[in-house]
Amino acid sequence: GSAVGLASVVFFAVLREGWETALFLFAISESSHPIVTSVGATIGLIVSITIGVALYMGSRRLNLRQFFTVTGILLIVFAAGLLAHGIHEFQEAGLLPLTIEHVWDTNGFINEDSNVGEFMTALFGYNGNPSLLEVIAWAAFIVTALAFFIRPLVSWRRAPAPAQA
């Protein structure tokens, strides 16, 4: 119940998030151009400051449960993209089998080398021509993680019928 304990928890939480952000930015900078990384980091910083100010100013009106549910789902999608990208890299290194090399090819619609493609690759792990293993891993992760994430949020029990007078 001390102020020092509370301040320590907040300090270490912010420090951990800073390290995590630096790690993600380093990983993204290795897979994309430095300009794209800088622009993405700047946009992310502006958006996070805006969200922080909006949370501070309007937290009484904001449904925090809904907000954190949406951001949690986005994090699951980001993690699935990182998993698929990791599998792609392991396949290129020859550590995982290719199975079916290209399930589809959407590079004619959104090319991975275009600005939009690079943005989607950095943020969601977009691959215009994924292998079957990438698609299966991405879908399995999304389904499993969302099931565990949403399960506590949804009441599986029916509410009892109101008693008749």
PDB file of C-alpha atoms in Angstrom:
ATOM      1  CA  GLY A   1       0.000   0.000   0.000  1.00  0.00           C
ATOM      2  CA  SER A   2       2.979   2.367  -0.148  1.00  0.00           C
ATOM      3  CA  ALA A   3       3.514   5.072  -2.712  1.00  0.00           C
ATOM      4  CA  VAL A   4       7.004   3.742  -3.478  1.00  0.00           C
ATOM      5  CA  GLY A   5       5.557   0.311  -4.313  1.00  0.00           C
ATOM      6  CA  LEU A   6       2.961   1.801  -6.635  1.00  0.00           C
ATOM      7  CA  ALA A   7       5.533   4.056  -8.313  1.00  0.00           C
ATOM      8  CA  SER A   8       7.858   1.057  -8.777  1.00  0.00           C
ATOM      9  CA  VAL A   9       5.149  -1.008 -10.438  1.00  0.00           C
ATOM     10  CA  VAL A  10       4.341   1.834 -12.831  1.00  0.00           C
ATOM     11  CA  PHE A  11       8.032   2.517 -13.528  1.00  0.00           C
ATOM     12  CA  PHE A  12       8.853  -1.094 -14.362  1.00  0.00           C
ATOM     13  CA  ALA A  13       5.685  -1.511 -16.456  1.00  0.00           C
ATOM     14  CA  VAL A  14       6.605   1.512 -18.576  1.00  0.00           C
ATOM     15  CA  LEU A  15      10.245   0.360 -18.785  1.00  0.00           C
ATOM     16  CA  ARG A  16       9.162  -3.103 -19.961  1.00  0.00           C
ATOM     17  CA  GLU A  17       6.861  -1.610 -22.597  1.00  0.00           C
ATOM     18  CA  GLY A  18       9.687   0.649 -23.798  1.00  0.00           C
ATOM     19  CA  TRP A  19      12.010  -2.319 -24.198  1.00  0.00           C
ATOM     20  CA  GLU A  20       9.293  -4.232 -25.990  1.00  0.00           C
ATOM     21  CA  THR A  21       8.689  -1.321 -28.362  1.00  0.00           C
ATOM     22  CA  ALA A  22      12.410  -1.011 -29.081  1.00  0.00           C
ATOM     23  CA  LEU A  23      12.604  -4.761 -29.771  1.00  0.00           C
ATOM     24  CA  PHE A  24       9.649  -4.639 -32.178  1.00  0.00           C
ATOM     25  CA  LEU A  25      11.037  -1.575 -33.972  1.00  0.00           C
ATOM     26  CA  PHE A  26      14.408  -3.321 -34.347  1.00  0.00           C
ATOM     27  CA  ALA A  27      12.705  -6.421 -35.777  1.00  0.00           C
ATOM     28  CA  ILE A  28      10.662  -4.316 -38.180  1.00  0.00           C
ATOM     29  CA  SER A  29      13.690  -2.262 -39.254  1.00  0.00           C
ATOM     30  CA  GLU A  30      15.480  -5.471 -40.215  1.00  0.00           C
ATOM     31  CA  SER A  31      12.648  -6.458 -42.577  1.00  0.00           C
ATOM     32  CA  SER A  32      11.816  -3.073 -44.139  1.00  0.00           C
ATOM     33  CA  HIS A  33      13.400   0.210 -45.198  1.00  0.00           C
ATOM     34  CA  PRO A  34      14.593   2.649 -42.491  1.00  0.00           C
ATOM     35  CA  ILE A  35      12.317   5.389 -43.834  1.00  0.00           C
ATOM     36  CA  VAL A  36       9.266   3.147 -43.544  1.00  0.00           C
ATOM     37  CA  THR A  37      10.295   2.206 -40.003  1.00  0.00           C
ATOM     38  CA  SER A  38      10.838   5.854 -39.045  1.00  0.00           C
ATOM     39  CA  VAL A  39       7.510   6.932 -40.493  1.00  0.00           C
ATOM     40  CA  GLY A  40       5.737   4.008 -38.823  1.00  0.00           C
ATOM     41  CA  ALA A  41       7.381   4.745 -35.462  1.00  0.00           C
ATOM     42  CA  THR A  42       6.452   8.425 -35.727  1.00  0.00           C
ATOM     43  CA  ILE A  43       2.858   7.641 -36.655  1.00  0.00           C
ATOM     44  CA  GLY A  44       2.700   5.100 -33.828  1.00  0.00           C
ATOM     45  CA  LEU A  45       4.048   7.650 -31.351  1.00  0.00           C
ATOM     46  CA  ILE A  46       1.542  10.276 -32.483  1.00  0.00           C
ATOM     47  CA  VAL A  47      -1.331   7.785 -32.312  1.00  0.00           C
ATOM     48  CA  SER A  48      -0.264   6.553 -28.872  1.00  0.00           C
ATOM     49  CA  ILE A  49       0.004  10.106 -27.516  1.00  0.00           C
ATOM     50  CA  THR A  50      -3.412  10.908 -28.989  1.00  0.00           C
ATOM     51  CA  ILE A  51      -4.940   7.777 -27.459  1.00  0.00           C
ATOM     52  CA  GLY A  52      -3.275   8.544 -24.110  1.00  0.00           C
ATOM     53  CA  VAL A  53      -4.649  12.093 -24.057  1.00  0.00           C
ATOM     54  CA  ALA A  54      -8.084  10.857 -25.175  1.00  0.00           C
ATOM     55  CA  LEU A  55      -8.067   8.204 -22.437  1.00  0.00           C
ATOM     56  CA  TYR A  56      -7.076  10.776 -19.861  1.00  0.00           C
ATOM     57  CA  MET A  57      -9.653  13.323 -20.988  1.00  0.00           C
ATOM     58  CA  GLY A  58     -12.558  11.002 -21.679  1.00  0.00           C
ATOM     59  CA  SER A  59     -11.996   7.917 -19.568  1.00  0.00           C
ATOM     60  CA  ARG A  60     -15.333   8.357 -17.848  1.00  0.00           C
ATOM     61  CA  ARG A  61     -17.200   8.070 -21.123  1.00  0.00           C
ATOM     62  CA  LEU A  62     -15.021   5.355 -22.693  1.00  0.00           C
ATOM     63  CA  ASN A  63     -16.006   1.744 -22.282  1.00  0.00           C
ATOM     64  CA  LEU A  64     -12.611   0.397 -21.188  1.00  0.00           C
ATOM     65  CA  ARG A  65     -13.689  -3.237 -21.513  1.00  0.00           C
ATOM     66  CA  GLN A  66     -14.577  -2.736 -25.178  1.00  0.00           C
ATOM     67  CA  PHE A  67     -11.412  -0.697 -25.815  1.00  0.00           C
ATOM     68  CA  PHE A  68      -9.104  -3.353 -24.370  1.00  0.00           C
ATOM     69  CA  THR A  69     -11.017  -6.116 -26.134  1.00  0.00           C
ATOM     70  CA  VAL A  70     -10.421  -4.452 -29.511  1.00  0.00           C
ATOM     71  CA  THR A  71      -6.754  -3.725 -28.785  1.00  0.00           C
ATOM     72  CA  GLY A  72      -6.287  -7.297 -27.534  1.00  0.00           C
ATOM     73  CA  ILE A  73      -7.705  -8.676 -30.774  1.00  0.00           C
ATOM     74  CA  LEU A  74      -5.368  -6.411 -32.759  1.00  0.00           C
ATOM     75  CA  LEU A  75      -2.396  -7.698 -30.755  1.00  0.00           C
ATOM     76  CA  ILE A  76      -3.425 -11.259 -31.552  1.00  0.00           C
ATOM     77  CA  VAL A  77      -3.507 -10.414 -35.276  1.00  0.00           C
ATOM     78  CA  PHE A  78      -0.061  -8.745 -34.991  1.00  0.00           C
ATOM     79  CA  ALA A  79       1.329 -11.809 -33.194  1.00  0.00           C
ATOM     80  CA  ALA A  80      -0.111 -14.122 -35.849  1.00  0.00           C
ATOM     81  CA  GLY A  81       1.628 -12.053 -38.509  1.00  0.00           C
ATOM     82  CA  LEU A  82       4.922 -12.311 -36.639  1.00  0.00           C
ATOM     83  CA  LEU A  83       4.471 -16.079 -36.371  1.00  0.00           C
ATOM     84  CA  ALA A  84       3.775 -16.414 -40.102  1.00  0.00           C
ATOM     85  CA  HIS A  85       6.754 -14.207 -40.947  1.00  0.00           C
ATOM     86  CA  GLY A  86       8.983 -16.304 -38.672  1.00  0.00           C
ATOM     87  CA  ILE A  87       7.818 -19.489 -40.374  1.00  0.00           C
ATOM     88  CA  HIS A  88       8.552 -17.885 -43.751  1.00  0.00           C
ATOM     89  CA  GLU A  89      12.096 -17.060 -42.616  1.00  0.00           C
ATOM     90  CA  PHE A  90      12.654 -20.598 -41.278  1.00  0.00           C
ATOM     91  CA  GLN A  91      11.462 -21.993 -44.608  1.00  0.00           C
ATOM     92  CA  GLU A  92      13.872 -19.760 -46.507  1.00  0.00           C
ATOM     93  CA  ALA A  93      16.678 -20.971 -44.226  1.00  0.00           C
ATOM     94  CA  GLY A  94      15.684 -24.582 -44.949  1.00  0.00           C
ATOM     95  CA  LEU A  95      14.796 -25.360 -41.318  1.00  0.00           C
ATOM     96  CA  LEU A  96      11.107 -25.975 -42.058  1.00  0.00           C
ATOM     97  CA  PRO A  97       9.627 -27.814 -45.059  1.00  0.00           C
ATOM     98  CA  LEU A  98       7.951 -25.813 -47.809  1.00  0.00           C
ATOM     99  CA  THR A  99       5.010 -28.241 -48.297  1.00  0.00           C
ATOM    100  CA  ILE A 100       3.095 -26.202 -50.897  1.00  0.00           C
ATOM    101  CA  GLU A 101       5.270 -23.220 -51.741  1.00  0.00           C
ATOM    102  CA  HIS A 102       2.626 -20.693 -52.864  1.00  0.00           C
ATOM    103  CA  VAL A 103      -1.016 -21.166 -51.862  1.00  0.00           C
ATOM    104  CA  TRP A 104      -2.025 -17.952 -53.622  1.00  0.00           C
ATOM    105  CA  ASP A 105      -0.365 -14.887 -55.117  1.00  0.00           C
ATOM    106  CA  THR A 106      -1.864 -11.461 -54.412  1.00  0.00           C
ATOM    107  CA  ASN A 107       1.248  -9.508 -55.373  1.00  0.00           C
ATOM    108  CA  GLY A 108      -0.548  -8.347 -58.509  1.00  0.00           C
ATOM    109  CA  PHE A 109      -3.162  -6.683 -56.295  1.00  0.00           C
ATOM    110  CA  ILE A 110      -1.006  -5.532 -53.350  1.00  0.00           C
ATOM    111  CA  ASN A 111       2.683  -5.953 -54.039  1.00  0.00           C
ATOM    112  CA  GLU A 112       4.897  -6.581 -51.011  1.00  0.00           C
ATOM    113  CA  ASP A 113       7.379  -4.016 -52.360  1.00  0.00           C
ATOM    114  CA  SER A 114       4.807  -1.205 -52.606  1.00  0.00           C
ATOM    115  CA  ASN A 115       4.294   1.279 -49.768  1.00  0.00           C
ATOM    116  CA  VAL A 116       0.992  -0.319 -48.770  1.00  0.00           C
ATOM    117  CA  GLY A 117       2.498  -3.800 -49.032  1.00  0.00           C
ATOM    118  CA  GLU A 118       5.501  -2.863 -46.889  1.00  0.00           C
ATOM    119  CA  PHE A 119       3.177  -1.281 -44.306  1.00  0.00           C
ATOM    120  CA  MET A 120       0.998  -4.392 -44.185  1.00  0.00           C
ATOM    121  CA  THR A 121       4.083  -6.636 -44.054  1.00  0.00           C
ATOM    122  CA  ALA A 122       5.578  -4.693 -41.151  1.00  0.00           C
ATOM    123  CA  LEU A 123       2.321  -4.439 -39.205  1.00  0.00           C
ATOM    124  CA  PHE A 124       0.404  -7.633 -39.982  1.00  0.00           C
ATOM    125  CA  GLY A 125       3.068  -9.922 -41.470  1.00  0.00           C
ATOM    126  CA  TYR A 126       1.451  -9.717 -44.930  1.00  0.00           C
ATOM    127  CA  ASN A 127       2.867 -12.106 -47.496  1.00  0.00           C
ATOM    128  CA  GLY A 128       1.518 -11.914 -51.035  1.00  0.00           C
ATOM    129  CA  ASN A 129       2.404 -15.536 -51.771  1.00  0.00           C
ATOM    130  CA  PRO A 130       2.426 -17.525 -48.516  1.00  0.00           C
ATOM    131  CA  SER A 131       3.207 -21.191 -48.213  1.00  0.00           C
ATOM    132  CA  LEU A 132       0.671 -23.674 -46.901  1.00  0.00           C
ATOM    133  CA  LEU A 133       2.516 -23.965 -43.576  1.00  0.00           C
ATOM    134  CA  GLU A 134       2.381 -20.169 -43.089  1.00  0.00           C
ATOM    135  CA  VAL A 135      -1.365 -20.076 -43.760  1.00  0.00           C
ATOM    136  CA  ILE A 136      -2.083 -23.036 -41.462  1.00  0.00           C
ATOM    137  CA  ALA A 137       0.054 -21.611 -38.637  1.00  0.00           C
ATOM    138  CA  TRP A 138      -1.502 -18.135 -38.993  1.00  0.00           C
ATOM    139  CA  ALA A 139      -5.067 -19.483 -39.011  1.00  0.00           C
ATOM    140  CA  ALA A 140      -4.428 -21.950 -36.160  1.00  0.00           C
ATOM    141  CA  PHE A 141      -2.880 -19.220 -34.031  1.00  0.00           C
ATOM    142  CA  ILE A 142      -5.737 -16.784 -34.715  1.00  0.00           C
ATOM    143  CA  VAL A 143      -8.430 -19.352 -33.933  1.00  0.00           C
ATOM    144  CA  THR A 144      -6.722 -20.671 -30.798  1.00  0.00           C
ATOM    145  CA  ALA A 145      -5.700 -17.292 -29.396  1.00  0.00           C
ATOM    146  CA  LEU A 146      -9.087 -15.701 -30.098  1.00  0.00           C
ATOM    147  CA  ALA A 147     -10.871 -18.652 -28.509  1.00  0.00           C
ATOM    148  CA  PHE A 148      -8.842 -18.265 -25.312  1.00  0.00           C
ATOM    149  CA  PHE A 149      -9.107 -14.465 -25.411  1.00  0.00           C
ATOM    150  CA  ILE A 150     -12.833 -14.184 -26.066  1.00  0.00           C
ATOM    151  CA  ARG A 151     -13.953 -17.157 -23.952  1.00  0.00           C
ATOM    152  CA  PRO A 152     -13.901 -15.283 -20.619  1.00  0.00           C
ATOM    153  CA  LEU A 153     -15.638 -12.315 -22.237  1.00  0.00           C
ATOM    154  CA  VAL A 154     -18.624 -14.309 -23.448  1.00  0.00           C
ATOM    155  CA  SER A 155     -20.991 -15.773 -20.941  1.00  0.00           C
ATOM    156  CA  TRP A 156     -21.719 -19.320 -22.091  1.00  0.00           C
ATOM    157  CA  ARG A 157     -24.413 -19.773 -19.496  1.00  0.00           C
ATOM    158  CA  ARG A 158     -27.923 -18.628 -20.077  1.00  0.00           C
ATOM    159  CA  ALA A 159     -29.244 -16.062 -17.669  1.00  0.00           C
ATOM    160  CA  PRO A 160     -31.932 -17.507 -15.408  1.00  0.00           C
ATOM    161  CA  ALA A 161     -35.477 -16.649 -16.371  1.00  0.00           C
ATOM    162  CA  PRO A 162     -37.014 -13.920 -14.216  1.00  0.00           C
ATOM    163  CA  ALA A 163     -39.197 -15.242 -11.446  1.00  0.00           C
ATOM    164  CA  GLN A 164     -42.945 -14.833 -11.919  1.00  0.00           C
ATOM    165  CA  ALA A 165     -44.836 -13.053  -9.171  1.00  0.00           C
TER     166      ALA A 165
END
